[in-house]
Coordinates of C-alpha atoms and ligand atoms in Angstrom, one line a residue:
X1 CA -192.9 207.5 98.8
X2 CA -194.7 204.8 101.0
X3 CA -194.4 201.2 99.7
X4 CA -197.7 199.7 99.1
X5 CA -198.1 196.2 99.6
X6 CA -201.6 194.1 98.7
X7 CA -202.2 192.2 101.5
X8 CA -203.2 188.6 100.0
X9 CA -203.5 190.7 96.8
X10 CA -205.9 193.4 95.5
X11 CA -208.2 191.3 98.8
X12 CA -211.2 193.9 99.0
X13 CA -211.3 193.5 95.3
X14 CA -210.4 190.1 94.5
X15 CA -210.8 186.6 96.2
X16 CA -207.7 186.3 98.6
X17 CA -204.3 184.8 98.1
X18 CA -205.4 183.5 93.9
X19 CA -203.3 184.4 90.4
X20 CA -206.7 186.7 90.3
X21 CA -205.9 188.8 93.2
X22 CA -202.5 189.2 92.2
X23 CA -203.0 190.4 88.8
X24 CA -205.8 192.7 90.9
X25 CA -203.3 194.4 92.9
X26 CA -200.5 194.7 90.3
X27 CA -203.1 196.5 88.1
X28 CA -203.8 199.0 90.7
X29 CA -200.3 199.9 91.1
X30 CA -199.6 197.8 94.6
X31 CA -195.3 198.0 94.8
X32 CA -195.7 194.4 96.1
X33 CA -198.5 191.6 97.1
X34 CA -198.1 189.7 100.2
X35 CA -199.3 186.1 100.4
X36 CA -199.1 183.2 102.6
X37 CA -197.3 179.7 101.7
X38 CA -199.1 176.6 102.9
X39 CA -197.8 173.0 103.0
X40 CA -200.1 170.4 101.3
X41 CA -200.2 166.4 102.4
X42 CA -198.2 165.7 99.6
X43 CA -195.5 168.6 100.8
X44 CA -196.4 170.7 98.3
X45 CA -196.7 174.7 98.4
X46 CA -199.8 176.4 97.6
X47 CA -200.9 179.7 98.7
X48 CA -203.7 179.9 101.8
X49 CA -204.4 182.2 104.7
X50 CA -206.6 179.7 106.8
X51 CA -206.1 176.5 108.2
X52 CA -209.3 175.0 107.1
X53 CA -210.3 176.2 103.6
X54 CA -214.1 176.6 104.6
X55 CA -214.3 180.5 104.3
X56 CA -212.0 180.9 100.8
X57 CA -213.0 177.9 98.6
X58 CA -216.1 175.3 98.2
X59 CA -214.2 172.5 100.2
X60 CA -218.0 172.0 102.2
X61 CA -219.1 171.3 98.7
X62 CA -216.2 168.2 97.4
X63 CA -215.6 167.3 100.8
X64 CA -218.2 167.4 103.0
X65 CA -217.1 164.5 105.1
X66 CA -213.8 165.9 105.8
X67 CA -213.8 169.6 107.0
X68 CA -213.0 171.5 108.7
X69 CA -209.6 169.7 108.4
X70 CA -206.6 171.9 107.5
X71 CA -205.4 172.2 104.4
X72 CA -202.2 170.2 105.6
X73 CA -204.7 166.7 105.4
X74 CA -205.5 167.5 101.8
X75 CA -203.4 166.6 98.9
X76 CA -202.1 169.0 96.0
X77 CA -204.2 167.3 93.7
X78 CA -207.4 167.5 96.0
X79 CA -206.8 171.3 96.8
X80 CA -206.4 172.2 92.8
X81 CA -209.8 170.4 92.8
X82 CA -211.5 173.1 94.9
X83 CA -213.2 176.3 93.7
X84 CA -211.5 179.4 95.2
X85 CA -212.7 182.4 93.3
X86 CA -216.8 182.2 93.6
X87 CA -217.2 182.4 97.4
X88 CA -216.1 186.1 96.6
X89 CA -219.0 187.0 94.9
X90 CA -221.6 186.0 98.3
X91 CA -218.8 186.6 100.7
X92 CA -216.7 189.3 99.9
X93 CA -214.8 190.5 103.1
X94 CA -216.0 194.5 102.8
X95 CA -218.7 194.5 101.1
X96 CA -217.0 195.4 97.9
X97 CA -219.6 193.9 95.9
X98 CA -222.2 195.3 96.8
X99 CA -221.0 198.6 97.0
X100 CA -220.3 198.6 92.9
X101 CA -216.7 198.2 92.9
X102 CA -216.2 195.1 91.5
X103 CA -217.5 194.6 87.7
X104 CA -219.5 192.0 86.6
X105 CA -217.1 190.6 84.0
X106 CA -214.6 190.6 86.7
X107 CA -216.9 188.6 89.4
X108 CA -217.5 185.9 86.4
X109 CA -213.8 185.5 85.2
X110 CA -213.6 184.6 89.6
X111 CA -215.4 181.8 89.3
X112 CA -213.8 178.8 88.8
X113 CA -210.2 180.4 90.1
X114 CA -207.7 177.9 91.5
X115 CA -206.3 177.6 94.7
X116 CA -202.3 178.8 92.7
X117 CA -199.2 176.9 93.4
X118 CA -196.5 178.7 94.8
X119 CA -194.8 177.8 91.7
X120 CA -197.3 179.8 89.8
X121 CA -197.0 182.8 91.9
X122 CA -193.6 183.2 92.0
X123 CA -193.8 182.6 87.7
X124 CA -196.7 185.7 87.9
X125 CA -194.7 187.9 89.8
X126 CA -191.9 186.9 87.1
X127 CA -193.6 187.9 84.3
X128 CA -195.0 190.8 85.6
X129 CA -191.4 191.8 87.0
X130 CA -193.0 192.4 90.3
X131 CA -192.1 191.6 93.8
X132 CA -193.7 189.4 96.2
X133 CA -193.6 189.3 100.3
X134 CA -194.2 185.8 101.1
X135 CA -194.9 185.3 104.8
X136 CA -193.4 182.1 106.3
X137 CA -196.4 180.7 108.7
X138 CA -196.5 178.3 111.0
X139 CA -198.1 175.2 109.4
X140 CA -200.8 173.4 110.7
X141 CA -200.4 169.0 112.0
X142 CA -199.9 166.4 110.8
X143 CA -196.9 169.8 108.7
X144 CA -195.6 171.3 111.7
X145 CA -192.2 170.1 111.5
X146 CA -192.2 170.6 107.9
X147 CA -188.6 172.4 106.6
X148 CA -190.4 175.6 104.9
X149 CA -187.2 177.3 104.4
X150 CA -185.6 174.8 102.7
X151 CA -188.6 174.0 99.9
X152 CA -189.4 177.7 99.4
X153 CA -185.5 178.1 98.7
X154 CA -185.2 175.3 96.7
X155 CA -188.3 176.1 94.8
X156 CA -187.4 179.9 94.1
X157 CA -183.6 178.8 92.9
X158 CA -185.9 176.5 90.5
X159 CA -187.5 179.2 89.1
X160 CA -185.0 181.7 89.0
X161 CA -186.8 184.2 91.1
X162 CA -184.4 185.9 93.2
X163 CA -184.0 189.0 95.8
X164 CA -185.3 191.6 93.4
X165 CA -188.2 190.0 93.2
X166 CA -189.0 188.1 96.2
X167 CA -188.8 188.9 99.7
X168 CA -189.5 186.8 102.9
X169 CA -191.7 186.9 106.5
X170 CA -192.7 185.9 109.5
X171 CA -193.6 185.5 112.9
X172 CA -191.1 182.6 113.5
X173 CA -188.1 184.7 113.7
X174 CA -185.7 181.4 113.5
X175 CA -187.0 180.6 110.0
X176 CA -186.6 183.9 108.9
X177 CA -182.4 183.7 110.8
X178 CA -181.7 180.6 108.9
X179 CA -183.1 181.7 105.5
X180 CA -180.8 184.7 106.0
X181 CA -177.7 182.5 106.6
X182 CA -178.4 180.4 103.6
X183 CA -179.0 183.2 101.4
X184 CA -177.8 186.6 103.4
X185 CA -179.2 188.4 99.5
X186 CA -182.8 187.9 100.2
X187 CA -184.8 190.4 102.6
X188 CA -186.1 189.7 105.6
X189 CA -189.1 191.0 107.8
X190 CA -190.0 190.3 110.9
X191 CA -193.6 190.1 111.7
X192 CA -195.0 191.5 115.5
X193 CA -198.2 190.9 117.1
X194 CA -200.2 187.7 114.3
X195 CA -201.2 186.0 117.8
X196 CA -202.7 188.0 120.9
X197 CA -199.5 186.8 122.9
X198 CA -197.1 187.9 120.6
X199 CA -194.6 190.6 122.1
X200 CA -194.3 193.9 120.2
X201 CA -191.0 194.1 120.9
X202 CA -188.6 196.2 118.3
X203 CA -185.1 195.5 119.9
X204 CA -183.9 192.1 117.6
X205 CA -180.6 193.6 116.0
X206 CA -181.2 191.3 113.7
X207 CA -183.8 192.7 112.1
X208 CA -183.8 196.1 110.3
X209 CA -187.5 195.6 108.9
X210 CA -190.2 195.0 110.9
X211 CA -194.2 193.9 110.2
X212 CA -196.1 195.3 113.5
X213 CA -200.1 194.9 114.0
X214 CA -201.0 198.4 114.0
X215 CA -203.9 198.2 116.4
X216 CA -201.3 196.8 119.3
X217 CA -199.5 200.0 119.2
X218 CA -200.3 204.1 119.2
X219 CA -199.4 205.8 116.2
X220 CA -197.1 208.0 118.3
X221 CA -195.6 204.4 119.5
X222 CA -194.9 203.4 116.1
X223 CA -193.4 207.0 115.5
X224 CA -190.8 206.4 118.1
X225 CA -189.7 203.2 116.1
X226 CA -189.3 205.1 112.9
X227 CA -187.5 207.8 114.5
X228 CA -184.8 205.1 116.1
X229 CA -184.3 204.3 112.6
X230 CA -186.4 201.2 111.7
X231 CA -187.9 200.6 108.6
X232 CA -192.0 199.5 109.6
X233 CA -194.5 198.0 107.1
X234 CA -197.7 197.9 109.5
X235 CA -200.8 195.8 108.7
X236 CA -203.8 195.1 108.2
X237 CA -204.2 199.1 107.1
X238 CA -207.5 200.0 105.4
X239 CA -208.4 203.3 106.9
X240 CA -208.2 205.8 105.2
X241 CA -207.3 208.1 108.2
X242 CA -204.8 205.5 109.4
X243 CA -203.4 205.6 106.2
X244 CA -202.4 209.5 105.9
X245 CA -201.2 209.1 109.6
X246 CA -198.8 206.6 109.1
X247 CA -197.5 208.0 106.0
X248 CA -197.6 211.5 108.2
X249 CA -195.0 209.9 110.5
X250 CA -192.8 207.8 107.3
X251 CA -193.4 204.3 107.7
X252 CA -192.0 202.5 104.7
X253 CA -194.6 200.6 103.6
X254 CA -198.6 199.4 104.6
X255 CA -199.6 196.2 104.3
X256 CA -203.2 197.2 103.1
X257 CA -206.3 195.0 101.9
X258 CA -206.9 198.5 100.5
X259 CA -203.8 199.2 97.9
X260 CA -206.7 201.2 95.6
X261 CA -206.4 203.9 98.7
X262 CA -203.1 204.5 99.3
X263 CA -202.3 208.2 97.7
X264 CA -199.0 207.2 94.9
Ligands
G3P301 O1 -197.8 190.1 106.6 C1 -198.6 190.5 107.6 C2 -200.0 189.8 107.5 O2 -200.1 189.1 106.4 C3 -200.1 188.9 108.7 O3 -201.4 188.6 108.9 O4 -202.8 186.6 109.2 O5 -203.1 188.2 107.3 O6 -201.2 186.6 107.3 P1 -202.2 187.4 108.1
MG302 MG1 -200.0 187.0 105.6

C-alpha cells in the first residue's frame, strides 16, 4: 500500500501549511502531512513554505511598509498577528473553490486561521496520533546560520513527540547526517531536485529514503531506483495518471497536494 503524504496538508483543499490543513488531510485519510519549519526574528519555529509571506497570509495588509521581507525579519508575535486562512478563499492554488469542492462552512471556519507554531503542530499530530514529515529548509538572512537541528530536537523532546510520530527532511543532507547522529531513532529522507541545480543523484549510502522531484526524472528512471532497492516518496504528485504509474512501479509513498486522489 502506497504511503500518502499531504503535501503542506490537505493544500488543494485547505490553506497551506495551517492547524486547518492538517486537520484537512488527516480527515481524508493522508498516512502523513508534510510541512516546512521556518525560523522567526525572535528564533522561533512556525510553519511556512515561502520566504516572503505575500502569497499565504495578509502581511501586504499589517505591513505594508515592510514586504516583501522574509519571514526571518518578522517576529513570532508579528507573524501570529497575520491572517493565513482567507487568502484561500480568492487564491486557492487549483481552483478548488471554484470547482465546488470546498464547502462554505469550511471556507468561513479559514478565515482568521493562524500562521501554527511548530509547537502546535507537533501537539496536533499528537493528539491525532498521526505522523508528520517535517522538511528541514534552508532559512532565509539575517537565519541562515541558524542551528535548526538543534531547536527542532530540543523542541520535539519538549513535547514528547518522538519517531513514531515524527519524521525529518531535507535538501541539506548535513542537517539531516547530524540529526541522525544525535538521534540515530528518528527517520530520515533525503530530498532531490527543490532547486534547478540540484543533482538527482541516488548513490548517498547514507540514505535509504529518498524525496526526488518527479518531473526531473522518467518514470522508468525512478523504476530503476526502486528496483536497486530504495524506498522513493516523489513529489509534488497530483496527476492522476502519474499517480497510478508510480504506484504501478511501487514507490513507497507520494508527496501529493492531492491525498483525496490517491486509491487506499
Ligand atoms: O518534501 C518535498 C517538498 O515539500 C519539497 O518542496 O518546496 O514544496 O517544500 P516544497
Ligand atoms: Mg516542503
Amino acid at each position: 500500500m502506497v504511503t500518502v503524504i499531504a503535501h503542506r496538508g490537505a493544500r488543494s483543499l485547505a490553506p497551506e501549511n495551517t492547524l486547518a490543513a492538517a486537520r484537512k488531510a488527516h480527515r481524508l485519510g493522508a498516512d502523513l502531512w508534510e510541512t516546512d519549519v521556518a525560523v522567526t526574528a525572535d528564533d522561533q519555529l512556525v510553519l511556512m513554505h515561502d520566504d516572503a509571506m505575500i502569497r499565504t497570509t495578509n502581511v501586504s495588509d499589517i505591513f505594508p511598509e515592510r514586504v516583501p521581507a522574509a519571514f526571518s525579519t518578522y517576529s513570532l508575535a508579528e507573524i501570529r498577528s497575520l491572517d493565513a486562512g482567507s487568502w484561500f478563499e480568492h487564491d486557492d492554488p487549483f481552483g478548488q473553490v471554484a470547482a465546488g469542492a470546498v464547502g462554505r462552512q469550511e471556507l468561513a471556519r479559514y478565515a482568521g486561521e493562524k500562521v501554527p507554531t511548530l509547537r502546535e503542530a507537533f501537539e496536533l499530530t499528537l493528539v491525532l496520533d498521526w505522523f508528520l514529515n517535517l522538511e528541514l529548509k534552508a532559512q532565509p538572512l539575517p537565519k541562515n546560520d541558524f542551528d535548526l537541528v538543534d531547536a527542532v530536537l530540543n523542541l520535539a523532546d519538549e513535547v514528547s513527540i518522538g519517531p513514531d510520530h515524527l519524521l525529518f527532511s531535507s535538501a541539506r543532507f548535513s542537517w539531516l547526517k547530524t540529526l541522525k547522529q544525535r538521534r540515530p531513532d528518528f527517520e530520515v529522507q533525503a530530498i532531490l531536485g527543490l532547486f534547478p541545480e540540484d543533482p538527482m543523484d541516488f548513490t548517498d549510502p547514507f540514505f535509504d529514503t529518498f524525496n526526488p522531484r518527479y518531473t526531473r526524472l522518467s518514470v522508468d528512471q525512478l523504476k530503476r531506483q526502486v528496483d536497486l532497492g530504495l524506498k522513493l516518496n516523489p513529489f509534488t504528485v497530483n496527476d492522476d495518471k502519474m499517480i497510478a504509474s508510480l504506484i504501478e512501479v511501487g514507490v513507497a509513498g507520494l508527496i501529493t497536494d492531492f491525498p483525496q486522489r490517491v486509491p487506499k
